[in-house]
XYZ file of C-alpha atoms in Angstrom:
769
model
C 25.940 120.657 -80.228
C 28.902 121.464 -77.601
C 30.408 118.511 -76.089
C 32.712 117.998 -73.301
C 33.800 114.184 -72.038
C 35.749 114.563 -68.796
C 37.774 111.813 -68.729
C 39.642 109.875 -71.108
C 39.228 106.509 -70.217
C 37.084 104.339 -73.299
C 33.923 105.491 -72.524
C 34.462 109.478 -73.272
C 37.125 108.354 -75.921
C 34.434 106.112 -77.776
C 31.357 108.068 -77.334
C 33.502 111.390 -78.496
C 34.868 109.518 -81.542
C 31.167 108.125 -82.216
C 29.592 111.136 -82.075
C 32.128 113.031 -84.289
C 31.423 110.332 -86.468
C 27.990 110.138 -86.967
C 27.517 114.200 -87.106
C 30.494 116.228 -87.991
C 29.021 119.639 -87.168
C 29.542 119.359 -83.240
C 32.276 120.406 -80.978
C 33.508 117.686 -79.182
C 36.425 118.430 -76.275
C 37.383 115.244 -74.013
C 39.280 116.402 -71.164
C 42.053 113.869 -69.704
C 43.890 114.675 -66.587
C 46.761 113.202 -67.489
C 49.499 113.001 -70.202
C 49.317 112.508 -73.805
C 49.326 108.949 -74.471
C 50.101 107.794 -70.955
C 47.877 105.568 -68.817
C 47.855 103.422 -66.178
C 46.675 99.754 -66.139
C 47.596 96.699 -67.490
C 45.137 94.656 -69.902
C 41.461 94.816 -70.640
C 38.937 91.880 -71.243
C 35.815 92.191 -73.462
C 33.853 89.377 -75.166
C 33.897 88.884 -79.203
C 30.295 89.902 -79.603
C 31.521 93.132 -77.782
C 34.247 93.409 -81.021
C 31.006 92.417 -83.524
C 29.081 95.860 -82.094
C 32.350 98.384 -82.145
C 32.435 96.529 -85.687
C 29.449 98.170 -86.765
C 29.980 101.014 -85.220
C 33.485 102.196 -86.154
C 34.839 99.600 -88.545
C 38.423 101.553 -88.873
C 38.416 101.629 -84.642
C 37.466 98.138 -84.887
C 39.699 96.927 -86.847
C 42.698 98.603 -85.581
C 41.647 97.063 -82.242
C 41.829 94.410 -84.180
C 45.039 94.029 -85.245
C 46.300 94.932 -81.578
C 44.183 92.970 -79.910
C 45.471 88.800 -78.368
C 41.852 86.546 -79.020
C 41.344 83.256 -77.114
C 39.033 80.929 -76.899
C 40.222 78.825 -74.009
C 40.534 78.323 -70.439
C 42.722 76.475 -67.888
C 42.436 75.719 -64.634
C 45.113 75.055 -62.491
C 43.482 73.590 -59.374
C 44.961 70.870 -56.991
C 47.893 69.815 -58.970
C 45.765 69.404 -62.063
C 45.587 71.711 -65.195
C 42.074 71.363 -66.720
C 41.631 73.239 -70.275
C 38.832 73.962 -72.112
C 37.453 75.943 -75.346
C 34.915 78.525 -77.500
C 34.926 81.106 -74.852
C 35.661 83.952 -76.612
C 37.674 86.515 -74.874
C 39.742 89.705 -76.172
C 42.184 91.090 -74.393
C 44.422 94.390 -75.331
C 46.700 96.802 -73.099
C 44.725 99.182 -71.604
C 47.033 101.792 -72.668
C 47.429 100.307 -76.607
C 43.231 100.643 -76.346
C 43.210 104.383 -75.715
C 45.782 105.132 -77.353
C 43.881 103.557 -80.599
C 40.926 105.681 -79.327
C 42.864 108.919 -79.361
C 44.653 108.618 -82.118
C 40.913 108.374 -83.837
C 39.565 111.121 -81.735
C 42.330 113.320 -83.566
C 41.790 111.871 -87.215
C 37.954 112.824 -86.881
C 38.109 116.341 -84.986
C 38.019 115.740 -81.625
C 39.655 118.281 -79.672
C 42.006 116.507 -76.809
C 43.064 118.201 -73.670
C 45.037 116.557 -71.136
C 47.142 117.280 -68.169
C 43.886 119.369 -66.975
C 42.149 118.360 -63.834
C 38.524 118.865 -64.144
C 36.847 119.857 -60.677
C 33.387 120.366 -61.384
C 31.094 120.569 -64.413
C 30.675 124.443 -64.398
C 34.206 124.986 -66.110
C 31.926 124.048 -68.697
C 29.063 126.621 -68.898
C 28.732 126.806 -72.786
C 28.572 123.331 -73.177
C 25.361 121.706 -74.081
C 25.939 117.997 -73.479
C 29.028 117.331 -70.618
C 29.629 113.448 -70.107
C 30.658 112.767 -67.359
C 33.439 109.429 -68.391
C 35.459 110.164 -65.301
C 35.770 106.843 -63.392
C 34.602 105.332 -60.288
C 35.738 108.226 -58.332
C 33.955 110.607 -60.448
C 33.899 114.088 -59.167
C 30.968 115.125 -61.115
C 28.563 112.801 -59.321
C 30.527 113.074 -56.023
C 29.095 117.011 -56.405
C 25.308 115.925 -57.451
C 25.179 113.221 -54.690
C 21.995 114.081 -53.658
C 20.991 113.514 -57.670
C 22.494 110.813 -58.664
C 21.547 108.256 -55.620
C 24.527 106.697 -55.920
C 25.407 103.074 -53.988
C 28.719 101.719 -54.038
C 29.410 98.470 -51.424
C 32.685 97.609 -51.117
C 32.980 93.821 -50.956
C 35.603 92.182 -49.120
C 37.883 90.323 -51.193
C 41.717 91.688 -51.674
C 43.267 92.394 -55.205
C 45.764 93.184 -56.202
C 46.180 94.756 -60.129
C 49.610 92.949 -61.074
C 51.629 91.573 -64.631
C 53.763 89.593 -66.215
C 56.070 89.175 -68.850
C 55.188 85.282 -69.059
C 52.854 84.847 -72.086
C 49.643 82.885 -71.448
C 47.775 81.113 -73.911
C 44.519 80.510 -72.385
C 42.660 82.805 -69.742
C 43.984 80.947 -66.840
C 42.902 80.447 -63.017
C 45.515 79.669 -60.900
C 44.048 78.453 -57.143
C 46.920 77.542 -54.569
C 46.114 76.737 -50.775
C 48.256 78.171 -48.037
C 48.082 77.036 -44.400
C 45.777 79.899 -43.665
C 43.898 79.666 -46.531
C 43.347 79.951 -51.126
C 44.319 82.528 -52.940
C 43.310 82.934 -56.713
C 44.985 84.657 -59.813
C 43.410 85.361 -62.673
C 45.343 85.636 -65.900
C 45.527 86.437 -69.604
C 47.659 88.034 -72.211
C 47.391 91.107 -73.562
C 50.019 91.340 -75.903
C 53.036 90.444 -77.410
C 55.152 90.212 -74.022
C 52.758 90.485 -71.091
C 49.936 89.219 -68.890
C 47.558 90.850 -66.798
C 48.249 88.522 -63.513
C 45.346 89.543 -60.584
C 45.594 87.625 -57.403
C 42.623 87.984 -54.889
C 42.566 86.277 -51.801
C 39.540 86.843 -48.640
C 40.458 89.903 -45.550
C 41.026 87.734 -42.635
C 43.606 85.347 -45.249
C 45.467 89.025 -46.972
C 45.797 89.613 -42.646
C 46.661 86.146 -41.636
C 49.575 86.274 -43.756
C 50.748 89.945 -42.715
C 50.293 91.153 -46.253
C 48.477 94.635 -44.861
C 51.383 95.021 -43.668
C 54.535 94.509 -46.200
C 55.159 97.083 -48.809
C 54.581 96.782 -52.763
C 57.880 94.684 -53.231
C 57.110 92.657 -50.279
C 54.130 91.676 -51.743
C 55.291 90.770 -55.032
C 57.915 88.845 -53.754
C 55.020 87.112 -51.594
C 52.828 86.464 -54.720
C 55.684 85.247 -56.996
C 55.961 82.384 -54.293
C 53.253 81.409 -54.205
C 52.503 80.976 -57.671
C 55.589 80.313 -58.576
C 54.817 76.483 -60.148
C 52.923 78.919 -63.155
C 55.345 81.934 -62.898
C 58.232 79.281 -64.733
C 60.660 81.858 -63.334
C 58.889 84.583 -64.724
C 58.861 87.927 -62.708
C 55.293 89.820 -61.166
C 55.578 93.696 -61.945
C 53.136 96.270 -60.518
C 52.539 99.790 -61.882
C 50.978 101.334 -59.432
C 53.260 102.719 -57.421
C 51.622 105.556 -57.299
C 49.444 104.302 -54.706
C 50.584 103.990 -50.924
C 51.159 100.804 -49.536
C 50.925 97.351 -50.552
C 48.756 98.904 -53.600
C 45.961 95.865 -52.548
C 42.793 97.252 -52.989
C 38.813 96.255 -52.182
C 36.459 96.299 -55.191
C 33.470 98.659 -55.136
C 30.299 97.696 -56.364
C 28.243 101.048 -57.437
C 25.226 101.577 -58.868
C 23.164 104.558 -59.329
C 19.701 105.865 -58.694
C 19.494 108.509 -61.574
C 22.192 109.296 -64.566
C 21.680 112.315 -65.938
C 21.105 116.157 -64.600
C 20.239 119.554 -65.842
C 22.668 121.923 -64.082
C 20.841 125.203 -65.133
C 23.703 125.501 -68.259
C 24.433 121.867 -69.277
C 22.976 118.397 -69.539
C 25.456 116.539 -67.352
C 25.274 112.353 -67.705
C 27.016 109.609 -66.245
C 28.725 107.212 -68.709
C 31.206 104.153 -68.211
C 32.390 103.254 -64.316
C 31.318 106.861 -63.222
C 27.930 105.466 -63.417
C 28.015 101.728 -62.744
C 31.345 99.330 -62.003
C 31.220 95.259 -62.534
C 33.670 92.913 -60.966
C 36.876 91.752 -63.308
C 35.437 88.381 -62.461
C 33.440 88.432 -65.830
C 35.403 91.232 -67.387
C 32.632 93.604 -68.164
C 34.035 97.207 -67.325
C 35.694 97.734 -70.667
C 32.521 95.956 -72.246
C 29.842 98.241 -70.449
C 31.758 101.534 -71.024
C 32.102 100.710 -74.700
C 28.088 99.470 -75.072
C 27.803 102.950 -72.741
C 28.856 105.328 -75.822
C 27.066 102.610 -78.307
C 23.635 103.067 -77.378
C 24.278 107.195 -75.965
C 25.397 107.744 -79.932
C 22.405 105.298 -81.185
C 19.822 107.652 -78.993
C 20.889 110.545 -80.775
C 20.477 108.642 -84.434
C 16.996 108.053 -83.608
C 16.011 111.704 -82.042
C 18.091 113.820 -84.077
C 21.608 115.227 -83.588
C 20.113 118.272 -81.671
C 21.043 120.034 -78.645
C 16.995 120.702 -78.355
C 16.726 116.319 -77.958
C 18.731 115.801 -75.125
C 16.134 115.498 -72.332
C 14.661 113.119 -74.727
C 17.734 111.305 -75.606
C 19.333 110.692 -72.349
C 15.899 109.739 -70.592
C 15.741 106.941 -73.377
C 19.487 105.910 -72.927
C 19.195 105.563 -68.986
C 16.272 103.743 -69.907
C 17.851 101.041 -72.000
C 20.870 100.975 -70.606
C 19.562 100.647 -66.893
C 17.870 97.142 -67.941
C 21.286 96.020 -69.542
C 23.616 97.367 -67.137
C 21.366 95.489 -64.113
C 22.082 92.437 -66.395
C 25.746 92.315 -66.498
C 26.164 94.182 -63.058
C 23.683 90.508 -61.958
C 25.839 88.047 -63.498
C 29.402 89.940 -62.181
C 27.561 89.804 -59.103
C 27.243 86.384 -58.734
C 30.548 86.077 -60.168
C 32.419 88.004 -57.933
C 30.339 86.113 -55.032
C 31.719 82.991 -56.203
C 35.301 84.099 -55.479
C 34.896 85.906 -53.091
C 33.444 82.125 -51.002
C 34.920 79.870 -53.504
C 38.028 79.183 -50.538
C 35.188 78.207 -47.819
C 32.580 76.614 -50.052
C 34.062 75.080 -52.968
C 37.932 74.573 -53.339
C 38.555 71.941 -50.267
C 35.317 69.837 -51.519
C 35.087 70.160 -55.029
C 37.057 67.672 -57.311
C 38.711 69.510 -60.344
C 36.153 68.430 -62.625
C 32.506 69.703 -61.078
C 35.102 72.663 -59.666
C 35.973 73.410 -63.181
C 32.275 73.191 -64.381
C 31.296 75.574 -61.439
C 33.614 78.068 -61.751
C 32.630 78.370 -65.862
C 28.827 78.684 -64.965
C 29.510 81.002 -61.697
C 28.075 84.171 -63.294
C 25.024 81.898 -63.717
C 25.132 83.367 -67.484
C 26.550 80.435 -68.951
C 24.628 77.040 -69.119
C 24.811 73.340 -69.721
C 23.746 73.452 -73.341
C 25.624 76.673 -73.636
C 29.239 74.922 -72.592
C 28.165 71.659 -75.121
C 28.140 74.638 -78.050
C 31.357 76.302 -76.794
C 32.640 72.626 -76.211
C 31.242 69.759 -76.964
C 34.285 67.291 -76.073
C 34.944 68.680 -73.007
C 31.206 68.878 -71.884
C 30.432 65.186 -73.043
C 33.447 64.175 -70.626
C 32.010 66.440 -67.665
C 28.991 65.025 -67.981
C 30.657 60.938 -68.256
C 32.893 61.631 -65.105
C 29.261 62.703 -63.661
C 27.470 60.287 -64.195
C 29.927 57.759 -63.651
C 30.262 59.277 -59.518
C 26.532 58.688 -59.715
C 26.639 55.130 -60.023
C 26.085 55.062 -63.706
C 28.399 53.146 -65.604
C 27.589 54.236 -69.068
C 29.806 52.005 -71.950
C 32.850 53.794 -74.023
C 30.474 54.640 -76.305
C 27.036 54.012 -75.008
C 24.556 57.398 -74.406
C 25.326 59.247 -71.193
C 22.670 60.679 -68.953
C 23.001 64.246 -68.167
C 23.393 65.462 -65.138
C 19.295 65.533 -64.156
C 18.619 62.447 -65.226
C 21.350 60.737 -63.076
C 20.398 58.731 -60.144
C 19.981 59.907 -56.358
C 20.208 58.109 -53.176
C 19.526 59.322 -50.061
C 18.802 56.545 -47.579
C 17.327 54.170 -48.603
C 15.861 56.132 -51.522
C 16.998 56.258 -54.627
C 15.215 58.538 -57.225
C 15.682 57.630 -61.009
C 16.747 61.166 -61.885
C 16.926 64.320 -59.789
C 14.299 66.226 -60.734
C 10.815 66.556 -57.997
C 7.626 67.546 -58.633
C 7.134 70.807 -55.822
C 4.393 71.277 -53.559
C 2.020 73.344 -55.134
C -1.403 74.385 -52.770
C -4.527 73.345 -55.156
C -7.592 74.091 -52.711
C -9.367 71.055 -53.647
C -9.859 69.178 -50.670
C -13.029 69.009 -48.713
C -12.120 68.414 -44.895
C -8.745 67.422 -45.465
C -10.013 64.304 -48.181
C -7.852 64.022 -51.580
C -10.393 63.018 -53.904
C -10.188 62.176 -57.850
C -8.623 65.312 -58.738
C -5.417 64.269 -56.137
C -5.617 61.767 -57.674
C -5.100 62.917 -61.464
C -3.601 65.767 -61.242
C -0.918 63.769 -58.534
C -0.689 60.682 -61.143
C -0.572 62.616 -64.416
C 2.576 64.060 -63.274
C 4.182 60.686 -61.201
C 3.383 59.223 -65.308
C 4.800 62.615 -66.737
C 8.824 61.168 -65.593
C 9.471 63.174 -62.488
C 11.359 60.811 -59.950
C 9.530 62.400 -57.012
C 6.087 63.868 -56.309
C 5.399 65.808 -53.520
C 1.100 66.985 -53.040
C 0.649 70.452 -51.434
C 1.433 70.784 -47.968
C -0.713 68.691 -45.736
C -1.900 69.773 -42.513
C -1.281 67.724 -39.292
C -4.762 68.838 -37.828
C -8.295 70.760 -38.497
C -6.970 73.679 -37.170
C -3.608 74.131 -39.056
C -5.157 74.114 -42.637
C -4.442 77.168 -44.655
C -8.067 77.149 -46.476
C -10.951 74.632 -45.990
C -9.296 73.421 -49.316
C -6.654 72.099 -47.793
C -4.879 68.765 -47.967
C -4.937 66.549 -44.108
C -4.578 63.839 -42.558
C -5.223 63.849 -38.749
C -7.749 61.266 -39.382
C -8.372 57.218 -40.381
C -10.894 59.156 -43.596
C -7.981 61.102 -44.750
C -5.061 58.068 -44.241
C -8.125 55.883 -46.325
C -8.536 58.576 -49.612
C -4.454 59.068 -49.572
C -4.030 55.362 -49.658
C -5.478 55.036 -53.433
C -3.132 57.669 -54.322
C 0.444 56.154 -52.865
C -0.953 52.994 -54.261
C -1.063 54.446 -58.129
C 2.196 56.376 -57.762
C 3.727 52.839 -56.847
C 1.845 50.976 -58.818
C 2.025 52.813 -62.028
C 4.612 54.938 -62.249
C 8.545 54.761 -61.592
C 8.440 57.394 -59.351
C 8.034 58.128 -55.455
C 5.563 59.758 -53.296
C 6.444 62.317 -50.573
C 4.393 64.189 -48.063
C 5.282 67.308 -46.586
C 3.767 67.778 -43.242
C 2.955 71.316 -41.897
C 0.485 73.452 -40.075
C -0.260 77.128 -41.465
C -0.077 78.424 -37.675
C -1.233 82.619 -38.177
C -1.234 82.189 -41.950
C -4.684 79.962 -41.534
C -8.371 80.338 -41.883
C -8.472 81.899 -45.104
C -10.578 81.655 -48.139
C -8.653 79.721 -51.113
C -6.893 81.493 -53.563
C -9.290 82.236 -56.202
C -12.092 83.580 -53.703
C -8.668 86.366 -52.039
C -5.499 84.787 -51.346
C -4.451 85.701 -47.800
C -7.963 87.323 -46.903
C -10.350 85.389 -44.272
C -12.884 83.475 -44.506
C -16.370 85.123 -43.829
C -17.578 82.287 -41.617
C -16.929 78.463 -40.345
C -12.896 80.194 -39.601
C -10.804 78.596 -36.854
C -8.934 80.194 -33.989
C -4.840 80.666 -35.057
C -1.830 80.022 -32.524
C 1.707 81.179 -34.087
C 4.846 82.028 -31.764
C 3.668 85.211 -30.894
C 0.532 87.163 -31.526
C 1.243 89.094 -34.440
C -1.355 89.082 -37.568
C 0.085 88.181 -41.466
C -2.063 91.113 -42.712
C -3.347 93.953 -40.875
C -7.451 93.089 -41.488
C -5.812 89.065 -40.906
C -7.129 87.267 -37.281
C -4.897 88.240 -35.144
C -3.219 84.495 -33.416
C -2.986 83.264 -29.346
C 0.820 83.222 -28.664
C 1.606 79.226 -28.423
C 1.506 78.086 -24.698
C 3.188 74.962 -23.443
C 0.035 72.684 -23.787
C -0.239 74.129 -27.407
C 3.056 72.884 -28.521
C 2.673 69.272 -27.166
C -0.645 69.219 -28.460
C 1.167 70.052 -32.281
C 3.828 68.188 -31.507
C 1.415 64.701 -30.857
C -0.222 66.085 -34.504
C 2.795 65.786 -36.276
C 4.198 62.564 -34.782
C 0.365 60.930 -35.184
C 0.594 62.941 -38.880
C 3.896 61.394 -39.448
C 2.798 57.453 -38.019
C 0.010 57.409 -40.544
C 2.387 58.813 -43.444
C 4.406 56.062 -42.404
C 1.654 53.347 -42.664
C 0.667 54.579 -46.099
C 4.346 53.947 -47.562
C 4.848 57.557 -48.465
C 8.821 56.910 -49.270
C 9.911 60.810 -47.629
C 8.855 62.852 -45.049
C 9.289 66.810 -45.763
C 8.541 69.107 -42.247
C 7.362 72.463 -43.412
C 9.445 75.175 -41.607
C 9.363 78.374 -44.426
C 6.758 80.946 -45.491
C 5.501 81.703 -42.544
C 3.457 79.238 -41.326
C 3.800 77.911 -37.732
C 7.287 76.867 -38.031
C 8.868 79.357 -39.972
C 7.791 81.559 -37.620
C 9.145 80.783 -34.609
C 12.368 80.796 -36.803
C 12.240 84.891 -38.118
C 12.901 87.054 -35.961
C 10.017 89.315 -37.659
C 7.201 86.992 -36.383
C 8.888 85.856 -32.756
C 9.002 88.414 -30.564
C 8.916 85.474 -27.317
C 11.084 86.531 -24.561
C 11.122 82.892 -22.799
C 12.954 79.860 -23.858
C 11.480 79.819 -27.680
C 12.780 83.142 -28.850
C 15.786 85.484 -28.942
C 18.577 83.823 -30.467
C 19.044 81.228 -33.194
C 19.053 78.399 -30.801
C 15.669 79.780 -28.560
C 14.037 80.297 -32.227
C 15.156 76.949 -33.726
C 14.008 75.210 -30.211
C 10.132 74.273 -31.502
C 10.511 73.587 -34.571
C 13.755 70.550 -33.679
C 11.134 69.382 -30.456
C 8.766 69.019 -33.994
C 11.480 67.939 -35.878
C 13.070 65.034 -33.026
C 10.228 63.848 -32.359
C 8.600 62.979 -36.228
C 12.067 61.317 -36.711
C 11.794 58.946 -34.249
C 8.531 57.163 -35.874
C 9.646 57.709 -39.031
C 11.417 54.610 -40.999
C 15.627 55.117 -40.364
C 15.900 53.712 -44.161
C 13.927 56.900 -45.011
C 14.844 60.302 -45.635
C 13.181 63.521 -44.145
C 13.595 66.823 -45.391
C 13.153 70.073 -44.303
C 11.794 72.983 -45.870
C 13.451 76.602 -44.661
C 12.373 80.226 -46.011
C 16.545 81.098 -46.498
C 16.048 84.814 -47.154
C 13.391 86.918 -45.139
C 13.838 89.298 -48.211
C 13.236 92.101 -45.640
C 15.053 94.239 -43.012
C 15.492 92.584 -39.763
C 14.495 88.908 -41.064
C 16.596 86.237 -41.540
C 19.427 86.511 -43.931
C 21.145 83.243 -46.380
C 23.643 83.210 -42.799
C 21.007 82.814 -40.391
C 19.514 80.017 -42.512
C 22.887 78.302 -42.738
C 22.847 78.474 -39.141
C 19.397 76.165 -38.770
C 20.405 74.218 -41.805
C 23.048 73.199 -39.404
C 20.799 73.031 -36.653
C 18.635 70.319 -38.319
C 21.605 68.136 -39.883
C 22.885 67.879 -36.673
C 18.928 66.566 -35.656
C 18.899 64.167 -38.460
C 17.466 65.758 -41.206
C 18.720 64.853 -44.654
C 18.097 67.618 -46.860
C 17.300 70.865 -46.930
C 14.510 72.260 -49.413
C 15.907 76.165 -50.254
C 13.171 78.277 -50.374
C 12.559 81.474 -48.946
C 10.938 84.515 -48.551
C 6.626 84.622 -48.007
C 7.144 84.944 -44.242
C 6.038 88.806 -43.947
C 3.855 90.376 -46.510
C 5.743 93.462 -46.421
C 8.487 91.774 -48.031
C 11.199 92.830 -50.855
C 11.899 90.170 -52.807
C 14.610 90.715 -55.747
C 12.982 87.430 -58.651
C 14.929 86.434 -61.419
C 15.920 82.947 -63.792
C 17.011 80.770 -61.114
C 17.050 83.491 -58.011
C 16.765 80.765 -55.365
C 19.481 78.861 -56.580
C 22.276 80.283 -54.517
C 20.784 79.964 -51.420
C 21.269 76.183 -51.581
C 24.286 76.416 -53.306
C 25.219 78.401 -49.557
C 23.831 75.643 -47.529
C 24.865 72.456 -49.443
C 28.411 74.225 -49.984
C 29.012 75.501 -46.457
C 27.357 73.291 -44.101
C 27.780 69.853 -46.458
C 24.229 68.448 -46.653
C 21.838 67.552 -49.848
C 19.541 70.714 -50.685
C 17.040 71.209 -52.479
C 16.425 73.751 -55.309
C 13.391 76.165 -56.055
C 11.901 78.715 -58.053
C 12.026 80.025 -61.757
C 13.921 76.378 -62.519
C 11.754 76.268 -66.154
C 13.744 74.130 -68.211
C 16.569 71.156 -68.430
C 19.401 73.472 -68.986
C 18.765 75.461 -65.650
C 18.530 72.073 -63.710
C 21.467 70.339 -65.752
C 23.779 73.701 -64.672
C 22.377 73.795 -61.018
C 22.408 69.895 -60.254
C 26.304 69.761 -62.826
C 27.520 72.380 -60.145
C 26.619 71.140 -57.026
C 24.981 73.791 -56.236
C 22.209 71.401 -55.363
C 21.411 67.801 -55.339
C 17.387 68.011 -56.436
C 15.804 70.754 -58.503
C 11.812 70.876 -57.691
C 10.071 72.232 -60.303
C 6.565 73.609 -59.812
C 4.665 75.951 -62.203
C 5.867 74.042 -65.065
C 4.647 71.381 -64.246
C 0.971 72.646 -63.620
C 1.551 73.924 -67.555
C 3.121 70.370 -68.898
C 2.634 67.260 -66.807
C 4.511 65.434 -69.029
C 7.715 68.332 -68.308
C 9.982 65.852 -67.744
C 9.579 63.399 -70.764
C 9.123 66.492 -72.861
C 12.516 68.528 -71.360
C 14.159 64.715 -71.925
C 13.047 65.428 -75.458
C 14.806 69.254 -76.590
C 18.183 68.136 -74.927
C 18.070 64.297 -77.253
C 18.317 62.780 -74.410
C 16.854 58.956 -76.008
C 16.761 57.452 -72.900
C 13.838 58.717 -70.198
C 11.102 56.258 -70.377
C 7.833 57.272 -70.973
C 4.617 55.263 -69.956
C 4.263 52.217 -72.304
C 0.804 52.937 -72.588
C 2.321 56.332 -74.547
C 5.219 55.199 -75.816
C 3.715 55.382 -79.361
C 3.384 59.252 -79.059
C 7.800 59.771 -78.197
C 8.794 58.740 -81.915
C 6.046 61.517 -83.451
C 6.882 63.960 -80.437
C 10.489 63.876 -80.923
C 10.466 64.183 -84.835
C 7.982 67.379 -84.956
C 10.589 68.807 -82.368
C 13.355 67.987 -85.233
C 11.121 69.475 -87.843
C 10.488 72.269 -85.880
C 14.319 72.863 -85.004
C 15.198 73.021 -88.954
C 15.784 76.467 -90.322
């Protein structure tokens, strides 16, 4: 094949040498606009795992790079006058110029043609090429030419950063956070050769402008940074190699993703690779990794299909299928890390102590979990766990057992929970006329015995016409109150768990069939009239609700108050007000479902007015020493709906009204929603509200193991974790997860204690190779 790589960065050079090595008959040319063995940039970073892949694909190149690179395991935090260090992280740092020179040498050795100082304007300049690799960077001319084909999506992020260097030799990947009168700056620092370290300085646009950095030239910017980070620099100077850039050389990061990566131009197949196809923020140092992995995967696909031009279409299709998944995973992690640095000044730096700040920073991408940190640096993590436990009120002896974060107690008002796991409210649709029965006793009792600290039945409806389905639970009459007492007493008398009640009203989503007969479908007979904020049906075939009048509001408020009083009589330990998922109170909060033109619509204050009326009314009759949480849909997942920023505004309103916690769910407000699912996908919403609004939160959504919960609680992203489906599959989820991570102090019911040792031993045997 005749292959042309436009752009001599890591992607183009590494693909060229791999293909030439695998199939020397190829005629491969790399075209680069810069001079031979010349480049811009400081150091690049990639992981030990990337080096392992390079060893497999071209040991000679990997060996040469390994001789030249700087390897380190430590990460050091400089923060609030403290230095904290942890090990086991495995990074490789190498000068960008040095790395490209190594790849250029290897290309020449293998017979790849290198053309320097040649500016390429388009792929038409190579009409005889079978395959054109567009590896010409984030500002790719090839991608721009075929915008309608590749459909790139570029999002410019708000933070400003400047890429500098210093001759100080750092022996760890160092993060230095410094506060000024206008806000926080952070430096990302790592050594990449014997004499030089990369020194990236980053801050928000607001802080950048407040200091007048937008009006400074490069020399003034450097002088500012040298003064700000003087203690860390210890007399060393900062340097720039961006003299080719005008102004201050501060940049905004652009996140790029393309809908399509390849195109046949009529003569040649063109494929994007590296930064021309995708970008990932430097916060996890993944740009070079992605370029190298692109080159490896495209080569691997040719090895599978055969190195013949007839196979190019199939190869490109397979390449894109494989790489799109991995790139999405890396970009997701990079986005999490990037967003952490974007909000660090407003969300974490002022409030978190250095120990927890370090943990939060290490786990910012959500790729590194609690147990992964234990593998990396057991001593550091155990020290952090002891610190966390002490602040939760546990005083372990110097050589005693220290509970992991999820097994520390949590106190709110007069309620103390013995761990941080809650059984999430989950609709069972098994009641008759709202009455809890033997199913609910066994279902809830089993989970209370299974180790969770707080048990919530499904949403309990405050009136017959507040139900979602005929099978929903209720608390609006004496018979129901009597039936509930049996459940509440069992939990209190037979288990260490506490039990809460979630009160709600279905609104426009009511009068539907139970889930297994047709979820959200209206009942054929025996239904009831619906009310909502506005007269908008949930589905096209749903019954249309009546827009609530003031009389309706008064009646519903009275229903909530009466149900609250009954819950108080029963001895429930906690109350949650359901204002999420498109039910009645949620329908007022969301602009998608609230089209009112009176005082109960419009802006945030108007839309929150009726839900807050309900909250104030129940808070007045609920015991002062017992907490109330509010469940919010923190993202409507649909254009024009509530965003996490809107949810934070509502959380602040409920906090001011006396709410003790915010239960951070999302979605289910409109059927047209477009949620983005994934592991811990709703945890960032809890993180935002907890650390910006300064109110305790409950995280919920795809939390399925102890490692997830420990990571969330330890980092301060939530105070409790609500676990739903795993508790349906395993009532003893908490006891089993404790055993899996080796936490021996989780109590089992005395009746089941003889099974504990056997369960633990079976786990140990299964773990042996």
